[in-house]
Amino acid sequence: MSVKLETLKRLVEKPFTTPYPFVKPPVPAGLRGKPEIVVNEKPDPARLACPAHLDIRGYVRKIVEGDYEGSLELIRQKVCLPASLGRTCNHPCEEMCKRNYGEEEPVADAWLKRFVADWVYQKKRERGEPLLKKPVRTKNQDPQKKVAVVGAGPSGLQVAYDLAYLGYPVTVFEALPEPGGMLRYGVPRYKLPLDVLRSEIEAIAALGVEFRTGVRIGRDISLADLRGMGYKAIFIGIGSHISRKLRVQGEELKGVWGGIDFLRALNLGEKIDLGKKAIVVGGGNVAIDVARCAIRLGAEVQLVCLESREEMPAHAWEITEACEEGMTILHRRAPRKVLGKNGRVTGVELIGVKSVFDSEGRFNPVLDESTHEVIPCDSVLIAIGQMADLSVLGEERSQFQLTRGDTLIAVDPDSGATSVAGVFAEGEVIRGPSTIIESLAGGRRASLAIDRYLSGSNEGNPFVDEYDYGRDLKALDITAERRYMFLREEAWQKKRVPMPMLSPEERKTNFKEVYLGYTEEMARNEARRCLSCYKCVGCELCLKYCPANAIELKLDPQKEDVYWNDTAWKATGPPVIRLLQCVMCQMCEEVCRCGMYHLTSEYELCFTGAVDPEQIRVQARSE
């Protein structure tokens, strides 16, 4: 039987979608559907999960190929502090990694980021080169379009970095003695060595960014003063440097610390005596940081929190490492009062906690007044949250729209623009305590908006418009039966490369960096675990398991598969599906570890890739 190609194409354009296999289809199997083409390559799940939209698949691939400078360049297109971020990021990207199910572990994206930054920086220092290239853009080099950045934390540094490359004169005002914000004064040195952070900030200063430290906006200089000094746009990026209080009796006693106040004093080099035993109140990451620092100061540390171990908001690995260092935890307890004598702490009275969250998952603790206990201690460190100091707004505070009980600045979510013309805000001052990557992403969003504001552009924010995919992502759900077929391939079975680290006994007596970093060999082995989501690598599993021989894949014979060897991806383009041979069995979707195929309905095959629709061919069986 001969069929005209035009007839086939018309049938393909309007596919039948009967619920096969339960109902016999009225047309031959090969005419049941059409490939739906996504012309623009779909971002991988890790990139969608990253607040800064880092091209994670891209920079990991370049590590495999040995192109470390190219890998770092991809990272620096989005964030200004790759070495610092690689040490402090909470890596939401890893939660979306396709390896993050069953007994597997995700690709160590953050540790790989740290590796390439450290490796490239070291080589640049050996060659006597600056860490960053000088800005080359000139379109906005107008000395009249000055920008003031208030706060030298992650979001402020990102704004300064981006706008410097766009050609704007930028001055950063910082109340504390050094720039860095929470990275400098809130993150312990065992996580982020000071020389790593300083080198990255110095590189930003070398771009022409001016830093004025020890200047508190709202006290020393007002926002109106900044306008009078000729700044055409103002960015507010202050962090949450005020510790929240318990509001219990005895909180004013000597020996009681706010968690963030304690970390700041420690990072400023102040001598702190916590005594023999310290109680840390809180269950989040800041509480764990405080506890681990207290251990390093020689105190016996007990953490008191409302939550059970499973409910604690702190990262599981942080809790584990703190316990390895000697921290103990009292779960389901709440401080009732701080006890003292002669104006100094002597202990804490605790009561029980029946539940922390209500039936809808909202924070709503129910206390048990019938149970109580007293824990003797010499100091109490309260790490239950922090907030921003809005005194930065000064006399103009009434002009700003505020939110969350007047503790945060309200902004346009797409641009960071406040209710006051020419003033933008991002980071913790608009959303409360945030992760480093969230603050960097917010800074990039605001810097692009400031550029549009100063240049008079009405175009949408390229950061916001970058993707239109929604954020309700879930980890890939594949049953053990479906996984077996392709996981038995030896190439896919690669365990995560562990990070070398100091032993608990070694690390609890000092502030040396705990994680020692990947070697080059370790980094490349870990990078090879990446499954290159939504980008064909030419592994040929779809060819091997397609029962109808309906897939054509062009391969470069000069290249070996990256999962076995040290060479580049061998696929020269996306697969071509022979539609008339395809029986829509969904086998290609099941075996493809890259997520290139997806059955969108009974007879519609969605193919993801950077392809021209003309590349999808309809072939007669005689071909």
Coordinates of C-alpha atoms in Angstrom, one line a residue:
M1 CA 0.0 0.0 0.0
S2 CA 1.4 3.4 -1.0
V3 CA 0.6 6.5 1.0
K4 CA 1.3 10.1 -0.1
L5 CA 3.7 11.9 2.2
E6 CA 1.3 14.9 2.3
T7 CA -1.5 12.6 3.6
L8 CA 0.7 11.3 6.3
K9 CA 1.7 14.8 7.4
R10 CA -2.0 15.8 7.6
L11 CA -2.8 12.8 9.7
V12 CA 0.1 13.5 12.0
E13 CA -0.9 17.1 12.4
K14 CA -4.3 16.0 13.8
P15 CA -3.6 12.8 15.8
F16 CA -6.2 10.4 17.1
T17 CA -6.0 9.9 20.9
T18 CA -8.1 6.9 21.7
P19 CA -7.2 5.2 25.0
Y20 CA -5.0 2.4 23.7
P21 CA -4.4 -0.4 24.6
F22 CA -7.9 -0.7 26.1
V23 CA -9.6 0.3 22.9
K24 CA -8.3 -0.7 19.5
P25 CA -7.1 2.3 17.6
P26 CA -9.0 3.2 14.4
V27 CA -5.7 4.0 12.5
P28 CA -2.4 2.2 12.1
A29 CA 0.0 2.4 15.0
G30 CA 2.4 4.6 13.1
L31 CA -0.3 7.3 12.6
R32 CA -1.4 7.7 16.2
G33 CA 0.3 10.9 17.0
K34 CA 2.9 13.5 16.2
P35 CA 6.1 14.6 18.0
E36 CA 5.5 17.8 19.8
I37 CA 8.7 19.9 19.4
V38 CA 10.1 22.2 22.0
V39 CA 12.3 24.4 19.8
N40 CA 14.1 26.0 22.7
E41 CA 16.1 23.5 24.7
K42 CA 14.3 22.8 28.0
P43 CA 16.3 23.8 31.1
D44 CA 17.3 20.8 33.2
P45 CA 15.5 20.3 36.6
A46 CA 18.5 21.4 38.6
R47 CA 18.6 24.7 36.7
L48 CA 14.9 25.3 37.3
A49 CA 15.4 24.6 41.0
C50 CA 18.2 27.1 41.3
P51 CA 17.0 30.6 42.3
A52 CA 19.8 32.1 40.2
H53 CA 19.1 29.9 37.1
L54 CA 22.7 28.6 37.0
D55 CA 23.4 26.5 34.0
I56 CA 24.3 23.5 36.2
R57 CA 24.2 21.0 33.4
G58 CA 26.5 23.2 31.3
Y59 CA 29.2 23.9 34.0
V60 CA 29.2 20.3 35.1
R61 CA 29.7 19.1 31.5
K62 CA 32.7 21.4 31.1
I63 CA 34.3 19.9 34.1
V64 CA 34.0 16.5 32.5
E65 CA 35.7 17.9 29.4
G66 CA 38.5 19.5 31.5
D67 CA 37.4 23.1 30.5
Y68 CA 37.5 24.5 34.0
E69 CA 37.7 28.2 33.0
G70 CA 34.7 27.7 30.7
S71 CA 32.9 26.1 33.6
L72 CA 33.6 29.0 35.9
E73 CA 32.6 31.5 33.1
L74 CA 29.1 29.9 33.0
I75 CA 28.8 30.2 36.7
R76 CA 30.0 33.8 36.8
Q77 CA 27.4 34.8 34.2
K78 CA 24.8 34.4 37.0
V79 CA 26.6 34.9 40.4
C80 CA 29.6 36.9 41.5
L81 CA 30.9 34.7 44.4
P82 CA 31.4 31.2 43.1
A83 CA 34.0 30.1 45.6
S84 CA 32.1 31.4 48.5
L85 CA 28.8 30.1 47.2
G86 CA 30.3 26.6 46.6
R87 CA 31.0 26.5 50.3
T88 CA 27.8 27.9 51.7
C89 CA 25.0 27.1 49.2
N90 CA 22.1 25.0 50.4
H91 CA 22.0 23.5 46.9
P92 CA 18.3 23.2 46.1
C93 CA 19.4 22.0 42.7
E94 CA 20.5 18.7 44.2
E95 CA 17.0 18.0 45.4
M96 CA 15.9 17.9 41.8
C97 CA 18.7 15.8 40.5
K98 CA 17.5 12.7 38.8
R99 CA 20.0 10.6 40.8
N100 CA 18.3 11.8 44.0
Y101 CA 15.9 8.9 44.4
G102 CA 16.1 5.4 45.7
E103 CA 19.5 4.5 47.1
E104 CA 21.4 7.0 44.8
E105 CA 22.7 10.5 45.8
P106 CA 22.5 13.7 43.7
V107 CA 25.4 15.0 41.8
A108 CA 27.5 17.3 44.1
D109 CA 26.8 20.5 42.2
A110 CA 27.9 22.9 45.0
W111 CA 31.2 21.1 45.6
L112 CA 31.9 21.1 41.9
K113 CA 31.3 24.8 41.8
R114 CA 33.8 25.2 44.6
F115 CA 36.3 23.1 42.8
V116 CA 36.3 25.1 39.5
A117 CA 36.4 28.4 41.4
D118 CA 39.4 27.3 43.6
W119 CA 41.2 25.7 40.6
V120 CA 40.8 28.7 38.3
Y121 CA 41.6 31.3 40.9
Q122 CA 44.8 29.4 41.9
K123 CA 45.9 29.2 38.2
K124 CA 45.2 32.9 37.7
R125 CA 47.3 33.8 40.8
E126 CA 50.1 31.7 39.6
R127 CA 50.0 33.6 36.2
G128 CA 49.7 36.9 38.0
E129 CA 46.3 37.6 36.4
P130 CA 43.3 39.3 38.0
L131 CA 40.4 37.0 39.1
L132 CA 37.9 38.9 37.0
K133 CA 38.2 40.5 33.6
K134 CA 37.8 44.2 33.3
P135 CA 34.4 45.4 32.1
V136 CA 34.3 45.9 28.4
R137 CA 30.8 47.3 28.0
T138 CA 30.5 51.0 27.3
K139 CA 26.8 51.6 26.5
N140 CA 26.1 53.0 30.0
Q141 CA 29.3 54.6 30.9
D142 CA 27.8 57.9 32.0
P143 CA 29.3 59.3 35.2
Q144 CA 25.9 61.0 35.9
K145 CA 24.2 57.6 36.2
K146 CA 25.7 56.7 39.6
V147 CA 24.2 53.9 41.7
A148 CA 24.3 53.6 45.5
V149 CA 24.2 50.2 47.0
V150 CA 23.3 50.0 50.7
G151 CA 24.7 46.9 52.3
A152 CA 27.6 44.8 51.1
G153 CA 26.1 41.4 51.6
P154 CA 25.4 38.9 48.8
S155 CA 22.6 40.8 47.1
G156 CA 24.4 44.1 47.3
L157 CA 27.6 42.6 46.0
Q158 CA 25.7 41.0 43.1
V159 CA 24.1 44.3 42.2
A160 CA 27.5 46.0 42.3
Y161 CA 29.1 43.3 40.2
D162 CA 26.4 43.3 37.5
L163 CA 26.1 47.1 37.2
A164 CA 29.9 47.5 37.1
Y165 CA 30.0 45.2 34.0
L166 CA 27.1 47.2 32.5
G167 CA 29.2 50.3 32.8
Y168 CA 27.6 52.1 35.8
P169 CA 29.6 53.9 38.5
V170 CA 28.7 52.0 41.7
T171 CA 29.4 52.9 45.4
V172 CA 28.6 50.3 48.1
F173 CA 27.9 51.6 51.6
E174 CA 28.4 49.2 54.5
A175 CA 27.8 49.9 58.2
L176 CA 30.3 47.2 59.4
P177 CA 34.1 47.4 59.1
E178 CA 34.3 45.1 56.1
P179 CA 32.1 44.2 53.2
G180 CA 30.5 40.7 52.9
G181 CA 27.4 41.0 55.0
M182 CA 26.2 37.7 56.5
L183 CA 29.0 35.9 54.6
R184 CA 31.5 37.9 56.6
Y185 CA 29.8 38.3 59.9
G186 CA 27.2 35.5 60.1
V187 CA 28.9 32.4 58.5
P188 CA 31.4 30.6 60.7
R189 CA 35.0 30.5 59.4
Y190 CA 35.0 26.7 59.5
K191 CA 32.6 26.9 56.6
L192 CA 34.0 29.9 54.7
P193 CA 37.6 30.9 55.2
L194 CA 38.0 34.7 55.3
D195 CA 40.7 34.8 52.6
V196 CA 38.3 33.1 50.2
L197 CA 35.6 35.7 50.7
R198 CA 38.0 38.6 50.7
S199 CA 39.6 37.6 47.5
E200 CA 36.3 37.5 45.7
I201 CA 35.2 40.9 47.1
E202 CA 38.6 42.4 46.2
A203 CA 38.0 41.2 42.6
I204 CA 34.7 43.0 42.5
A205 CA 36.4 46.2 43.8
A206 CA 39.0 45.9 41.0
L207 CA 36.1 46.3 38.5
G208 CA 35.9 49.9 39.7
V209 CA 33.3 49.4 42.5
E210 CA 33.9 51.8 45.4
F211 CA 33.4 50.4 48.9
R212 CA 32.7 52.8 51.8
T213 CA 32.7 50.8 55.1
G214 CA 31.7 52.0 58.5
V215 CA 28.9 54.2 57.1
R216 CA 25.4 53.5 58.4
I217 CA 22.7 54.7 56.0
G218 CA 19.8 56.2 58.1
R219 CA 22.2 57.4 60.7
D220 CA 25.4 58.8 59.1
I221 CA 23.8 59.5 55.7
S222 CA 20.1 59.5 54.7
L223 CA 18.6 58.3 51.5
A224 CA 17.9 62.0 50.7
D225 CA 21.6 62.7 51.1
L226 CA 22.4 60.0 48.6
R227 CA 20.1 61.6 46.0
G228 CA 21.8 64.9 46.8
M229 CA 25.2 63.3 46.1
G230 CA 24.0 62.5 42.6
Y231 CA 23.0 58.9 42.8
K232 CA 20.2 58.2 40.3
A233 CA 19.3 54.8 41.7
I234 CA 19.5 53.3 45.2
F235 CA 19.6 49.7 46.0
I236 CA 18.9 48.5 49.6
G237 CA 20.3 45.1 50.4
I238 CA 20.8 44.9 54.1
G239 CA 20.7 41.6 55.8
S240 CA 18.8 40.3 58.9
H241 CA 21.3 41.4 61.6
I242 CA 18.9 41.7 64.6
S243 CA 18.3 38.6 66.6
R244 CA 14.7 37.8 67.6
K245 CA 14.0 37.5 71.3
L246 CA 12.3 34.7 73.2
R247 CA 10.4 37.3 75.3
V248 CA 10.8 35.3 78.5
Q249 CA 11.8 36.2 82.0
G250 CA 15.6 36.5 82.5
E251 CA 16.5 37.2 78.9
E252 CA 18.3 40.3 80.0
L253 CA 20.8 38.4 82.2
K254 CA 24.5 38.5 81.5
G255 CA 25.5 35.4 79.5
V256 CA 22.4 35.5 77.3
W257 CA 23.3 36.0 73.6
G258 CA 21.3 36.5 70.4
G259 CA 22.5 33.9 67.9
I260 CA 23.4 36.3 65.2
D261 CA 24.9 38.7 67.7
F262 CA 27.2 35.9 68.9
L263 CA 28.3 35.0 65.4
R264 CA 29.0 38.6 64.6
A265 CA 31.1 39.2 67.7
L266 CA 33.0 36.0 67.0
N267 CA 33.7 37.0 63.4
L268 CA 34.8 40.5 64.6
G269 CA 37.4 38.8 66.7
E270 CA 36.0 39.6 70.1
K271 CA 37.0 37.3 73.0
I272 CA 34.0 35.4 74.2
D273 CA 33.8 33.3 77.4
L274 CA 30.7 31.0 77.4
G275 CA 31.7 29.1 80.5
K276 CA 31.6 25.3 80.9
K277 CA 28.1 24.7 79.5
A278 CA 26.1 26.5 76.9
I279 CA 22.4 26.0 76.0
V280 CA 21.5 26.9 72.4
V281 CA 17.9 27.5 71.7
G282 CA 16.6 26.9 68.2
G283 CA 16.3 24.2 65.5
G284 CA 17.5 25.9 62.3
N285 CA 20.8 26.2 60.5
V286 CA 21.8 29.3 62.4
A287 CA 21.3 27.5 65.7
I288 CA 23.5 24.7 64.5
D289 CA 26.2 27.2 63.4
V290 CA 26.0 28.8 66.9
A291 CA 26.3 25.4 68.6
R292 CA 29.3 24.3 66.5
C293 CA 31.1 27.6 67.2
A294 CA 30.4 27.3 70.9
I295 CA 31.9 23.8 70.9
R296 CA 35.0 25.2 69.3
L297 CA 35.2 27.8 72.1
G298 CA 35.4 24.9 74.6
A299 CA 31.9 24.7 75.9
E300 CA 29.7 21.7 76.5
V301 CA 26.8 22.4 74.2
Q302 CA 23.2 21.2 74.5
L303 CA 20.6 22.3 71.9
V304 CA 17.0 22.9 72.9
C305 CA 14.4 22.9 70.2
L306 CA 10.6 22.6 69.8
E307 CA 10.8 20.1 67.0
S308 CA 11.6 16.4 66.8
R309 CA 14.7 15.4 64.8
E310 CA 12.6 14.9 61.6
E311 CA 10.9 18.3 62.0
M312 CA 14.0 20.4 62.6
P313 CA 14.4 22.9 59.8
A314 CA 18.2 22.6 59.9
H315 CA 19.9 20.6 57.2
A316 CA 20.3 16.9 58.2
W317 CA 24.0 16.9 57.4
E318 CA 24.5 19.9 59.6
I319 CA 22.8 18.3 62.5
T320 CA 24.8 15.1 62.0
E321 CA 28.1 16.9 61.9
A322 CA 27.3 18.9 65.0
C323 CA 26.4 15.8 66.9
E324 CA 29.7 14.2 65.8
E325 CA 31.4 17.1 67.4
G326 CA 29.7 16.6 70.7
M327 CA 26.4 18.5 70.6
T328 CA 23.5 16.9 72.3
I329 CA 19.8 17.7 71.6
L330 CA 16.8 18.1 73.8
H331 CA 13.8 17.7 71.5
R332 CA 10.2 18.8 72.2
R333 CA 11.3 21.4 74.7
A334 CA 10.6 25.2 75.0
P335 CA 12.3 27.7 77.4
R336 CA 9.9 29.0 80.0
K337 CA 12.4 31.3 81.7
V338 CA 16.2 31.9 82.0
L339 CA 17.4 31.5 85.6
G340 CA 20.1 33.6 87.1
K341 CA 21.9 34.8 90.2
N342 CA 23.6 38.1 90.8
G343 CA 22.7 39.2 87.3
R344 CA 24.2 36.2 85.6
V345 CA 22.8 33.1 83.9
T346 CA 22.7 29.9 86.0
G347 CA 20.3 27.8 84.1
V348 CA 17.1 27.5 81.9
E349 CA 13.7 26.2 82.9
L350 CA 12.1 24.2 80.2
I351 CA 8.6 23.0 79.5
G352 CA 7.4 20.2 77.2
V353 CA 6.0 20.7 73.7
K354 CA 3.0 18.6 72.6
S355 CA 3.1 19.6 68.9
V356 CA 4.8 22.2 66.7
F357 CA 2.6 22.4 63.7
D358 CA -1.2 22.4 63.3
S359 CA -3.2 20.1 61.0
E360 CA -2.5 22.4 58.1
G361 CA 1.2 22.4 58.6
R362 CA 1.4 25.9 60.0
F363 CA 3.8 26.8 62.9
N364 CA 1.6 26.7 65.9
P365 CA 3.3 25.2 69.0
V366 CA 1.2 23.6 71.7
L367 CA 3.0 23.6 75.0
D368 CA 2.7 21.2 77.9
E369 CA 2.7 23.2 81.1
S370 CA 2.5 20.1 83.2
T371 CA 6.0 19.0 82.5
H372 CA 9.1 21.1 83.3
E373 CA 12.8 20.7 84.0
V374 CA 15.7 22.9 84.9
I375 CA 19.0 22.6 83.0
P376 CA 22.0 24.3 84.7
C377 CA 24.3 26.3 82.3
D378 CA 26.7 29.2 82.1
S379 CA 25.3 30.8 79.0
V380 CA 22.3 30.8 76.7
L381 CA 22.4 31.5 73.0
I382 CA 19.1 32.2 71.4
A383 CA 18.9 31.4 67.7
I384 CA 15.2 31.5 66.8
G385 CA 15.4 33.9 63.9
Q386 CA 16.5 37.4 62.9
M387 CA 15.1 40.4 61.2
A388 CA 16.4 43.4 59.2
D389 CA 17.0 46.9 60.7
L390 CA 14.7 49.2 58.8
S391 CA 16.2 52.3 60.5
V392 CA 18.1 52.4 57.1
L393 CA 14.9 54.1 55.7
G394 CA 15.3 57.1 58.2
E395 CA 12.7 59.8 57.9
E396 CA 11.5 58.4 54.6
R397 CA 10.1 55.3 56.2
S398 CA 6.5 56.4 55.9
Q399 CA 7.0 56.7 52.1
F400 CA 7.8 53.0 51.8
Q401 CA 5.2 50.3 51.6
L402 CA 6.1 47.7 54.2
T403 CA 4.9 44.2 54.8
R404 CA 4.8 41.3 57.4
G405 CA 4.0 43.5 60.3
D406 CA 6.1 46.4 59.0
T407 CA 9.3 44.4 59.3
L408 CA 10.1 44.0 55.6
I409 CA 10.1 46.3 52.6
A410 CA 7.4 45.5 50.0
V411 CA 8.6 45.4 46.4
D412 CA 7.5 44.5 42.9
P413 CA 8.4 40.8 42.7
D414 CA 9.7 41.0 39.1
S415 CA 12.0 44.0 39.6
G416 CA 12.6 44.6 43.3
A417 CA 11.3 48.2 42.8
T418 CA 9.9 49.7 46.1
S419 CA 7.1 52.2 46.3
V420 CA 9.6 55.0 46.2
A421 CA 10.8 55.9 42.7
G422 CA 14.4 55.0 42.0
V423 CA 14.8 52.8 45.1
F424 CA 15.1 49.1 44.8
A425 CA 15.5 46.4 47.4
E426 CA 16.3 42.7 47.5
G427 CA 17.6 40.0 49.8
E428 CA 16.6 39.5 53.4
V429 CA 15.2 43.0 53.7
I430 CA 12.2 41.9 51.5
R431 CA 11.8 38.3 52.4
G432 CA 13.4 37.7 55.8
P433 CA 16.3 35.3 56.5
S434 CA 17.3 33.8 53.2
T435 CA 19.8 31.5 51.7
I436 CA 23.0 32.8 50.0
I437 CA 21.8 31.7 46.6
E438 CA 18.4 33.4 47.0
S439 CA 20.1 36.7 47.9
L440 CA 22.5 36.5 44.9
A441 CA 19.5 35.7 42.6
G442 CA 17.6 38.6 44.1
G443 CA 20.5 40.9 43.5
R444 CA 20.8 39.9 39.9
R445 CA 17.1 40.4 39.4
A446 CA 17.3 43.9 40.8
S447 CA 20.5 44.9 38.9
L448 CA 18.8 44.1 35.6
A449 CA 15.8 46.1 36.7
I450 CA 18.0 49.1 37.7
D451 CA 19.6 48.9 34.3
R452 CA 16.2 49.1 32.6
Y453 CA 15.2 52.0 34.9
L454 CA 18.3 54.1 34.2
S455 CA 18.3 53.4 30.5
G456 CA 14.6 54.1 30.1
S457 CA 13.8 50.7 28.8
N458 CA 10.3 49.3 29.0
E459 CA 11.3 45.7 28.2
G460 CA 10.5 42.9 30.6
N461 CA 13.1 41.7 33.1
P462 CA 15.3 39.2 31.3
F463 CA 15.9 37.4 34.6
V464 CA 12.1 36.9 35.1
D465 CA 11.4 36.1 31.5
E466 CA 14.2 33.6 31.2
Y467 CA 11.9 30.7 32.0
D468 CA 8.2 30.2 32.0
Y469 CA 8.0 26.8 33.5
G470 CA 6.5 27.2 37.0
R471 CA 8.2 26.3 40.2
D472 CA 6.2 23.3 41.5
L473 CA 8.9 20.7 40.7
K474 CA 9.1 17.3 42.2
A475 CA 11.9 14.7 42.2
L476 CA 11.6 12.1 39.4
D477 CA 9.4 9.2 40.5
I478 CA 10.4 6.0 38.9
T479 CA 9.5 2.6 40.3
A480 CA 12.1 -0.1 40.9
E481 CA 10.7 -2.2 38.1
R482 CA 11.1 0.6 35.5
R483 CA 14.5 1.5 36.8
Y484 CA 16.0 -1.9 36.6
M485 CA 16.2 -2.0 32.8
F486 CA 18.6 0.9 32.5
L487 CA 20.2 1.0 35.9
R488 CA 21.7 -2.4 35.3
E489 CA 23.8 -0.7 32.7
E490 CA 27.2 -0.5 34.5
A491 CA 27.8 3.0 33.2
W492 CA 24.9 4.5 35.2
Q493 CA 25.9 2.9 38.5
K494 CA 28.2 5.5 39.9
K495 CA 28.3 6.4 43.6
R496 CA 28.7 10.0 44.7
V497 CA 32.3 11.0 45.3
P498 CA 32.6 11.8 49.1
M499 CA 34.1 15.1 50.1
P500 CA 37.3 14.9 52.1
M501 CA 36.8 16.5 55.5
L502 CA 38.5 16.8 58.9
S503 CA 37.6 14.3 61.6
P504 CA 35.3 15.3 64.4
E505 CA 38.2 15.3 66.9
E506 CA 40.3 17.3 64.6
R507 CA 37.7 20.0 63.8
K508 CA 36.0 20.7 67.2
T509 CA 39.0 22.4 68.7
N510 CA 39.6 25.0 66.0
F511 CA 38.0 27.0 63.1
K512 CA 39.8 25.3 60.3
E513 CA 37.7 24.7 57.2
V514 CA 35.9 21.4 57.6
Y515 CA 35.5 20.4 54.0
L516 CA 38.9 20.1 52.3
G517 CA 37.7 20.2 48.6
Y518 CA 37.8 17.8 45.7
T519 CA 41.0 17.0 43.8
E520 CA 40.9 17.3 40.1
E521 CA 40.4 13.6 39.6
M522 CA 37.6 13.5 42.2
A523 CA 35.8 16.5 40.6
R524 CA 35.8 14.9 37.1
N525 CA 34.6 11.6 38.4
E526 CA 31.8 13.3 40.3
A527 CA 30.9 15.4 37.2
R528 CA 30.7 12.2 35.1
R529 CA 27.7 11.2 37.3
C530 CA 25.6 13.9 35.7
L531 CA 22.9 12.5 33.5
S532 CA 22.7 15.6 31.3
C533 CA 18.9 16.0 31.8
Y534 CA 17.1 16.9 28.6
K535 CA 20.2 16.9 26.5
C536 CA 21.1 13.7 24.5
V537 CA 24.5 12.3 25.3
G538 CA 24.4 9.5 22.8
C539 CA 24.3 6.6 25.3
E540 CA 22.2 4.6 22.8
L541 CA 19.9 3.0 25.4
C542 CA 16.9 4.2 23.4
L543 CA 18.2 2.4 20.3
K544 CA 19.0 -0.7 22.3
Y545 CA 15.5 -1.1 23.8
C546 CA 13.2 0.3 21.1
P547 CA 11.2 -2.7 20.0
A548 CA 10.2 -1.1 16.6
N549 CA 13.6 0.2 15.6
A550 CA 12.0 3.6 15.2
I551 CA 14.8 5.8 16.5
E552 CA 17.7 7.2 14.5
L553 CA 20.6 8.7 16.4
K554 CA 23.6 10.3 14.7
L555 CA 26.9 9.7 16.6
D556 CA 30.4 11.0 16.2
P557 CA 32.5 7.9 15.7
Q558 CA 35.6 9.8 17.0
K559 CA 34.1 10.3 20.4
E560 CA 33.6 7.7 23.1
D561 CA 30.8 7.9 25.6
V562 CA 31.6 10.3 28.4
Y563 CA 30.5 8.0 31.1
W564 CA 33.3 5.6 30.4
N565 CA 36.0 7.9 29.1
D566 CA 37.2 11.4 29.4
T567 CA 35.9 12.8 26.2
A568 CA 32.9 14.9 25.1
W569 CA 29.3 13.9 24.4
K570 CA 29.2 11.8 21.2
A571 CA 25.6 12.7 20.0
T572 CA 25.9 15.1 17.1
G573 CA 22.2 16.0 17.4
P574 CA 18.9 15.0 18.8
P575 CA 17.3 11.7 17.9
V576 CA 15.0 11.4 14.9
I577 CA 11.8 9.3 15.5
R578 CA 10.5 7.3 12.5
L579 CA 6.8 8.0 13.3
L580 CA 5.4 5.2 11.1
Q581 CA 7.4 2.6 12.9
C582 CA 6.8 4.0 16.4
V583 CA 4.3 1.9 18.4
M584 CA 4.1 4.4 21.2
C585 CA 5.2 1.8 23.7
Q586 CA 6.9 4.4 25.9
M587 CA 10.0 2.3 26.2
C588 CA 12.3 5.2 25.1
E589 CA 10.8 7.4 27.9
E590 CA 11.5 4.8 30.5
V591 CA 15.1 4.1 29.5
C592 CA 16.2 7.6 28.7
R593 CA 18.2 8.9 31.7
C594 CA 18.4 12.3 30.1
G595 CA 14.6 12.9 29.9
M596 CA 14.6 13.5 26.2
Y597 CA 11.3 11.7 25.6
H598 CA 7.9 12.2 27.2
L599 CA 4.5 10.7 26.2
T600 CA 2.1 13.6 26.7
S601 CA -1.1 11.6 26.0
E602 CA -1.9 8.2 24.5
Y603 CA -0.5 9.0 21.1
E604 CA 1.4 12.2 21.4
L605 CA 5.2 11.9 21.8
C606 CA 6.9 15.0 23.2
F607 CA 10.5 15.3 22.2
T608 CA 12.6 17.7 24.2
G609 CA 15.6 19.3 22.5
A610 CA 17.0 22.3 20.6
V611 CA 15.7 21.2 17.2
D612 CA 14.2 22.6 14.1
P613 CA 10.7 21.0 13.6
E614 CA 11.9 20.1 10.1
Q615 CA 14.4 17.7 11.6
I616 CA 11.6 15.5 12.7
R617 CA 10.8 13.3 9.7
V618 CA 7.8 11.2 8.8
Q619 CA 9.1 8.1 7.0
A620 CA 7.1 5.5 5.0
R621 CA 7.6 1.9 6.0
S622 CA 9.3 1.2 2.7
E623 CA 12.1 3.5 3.7

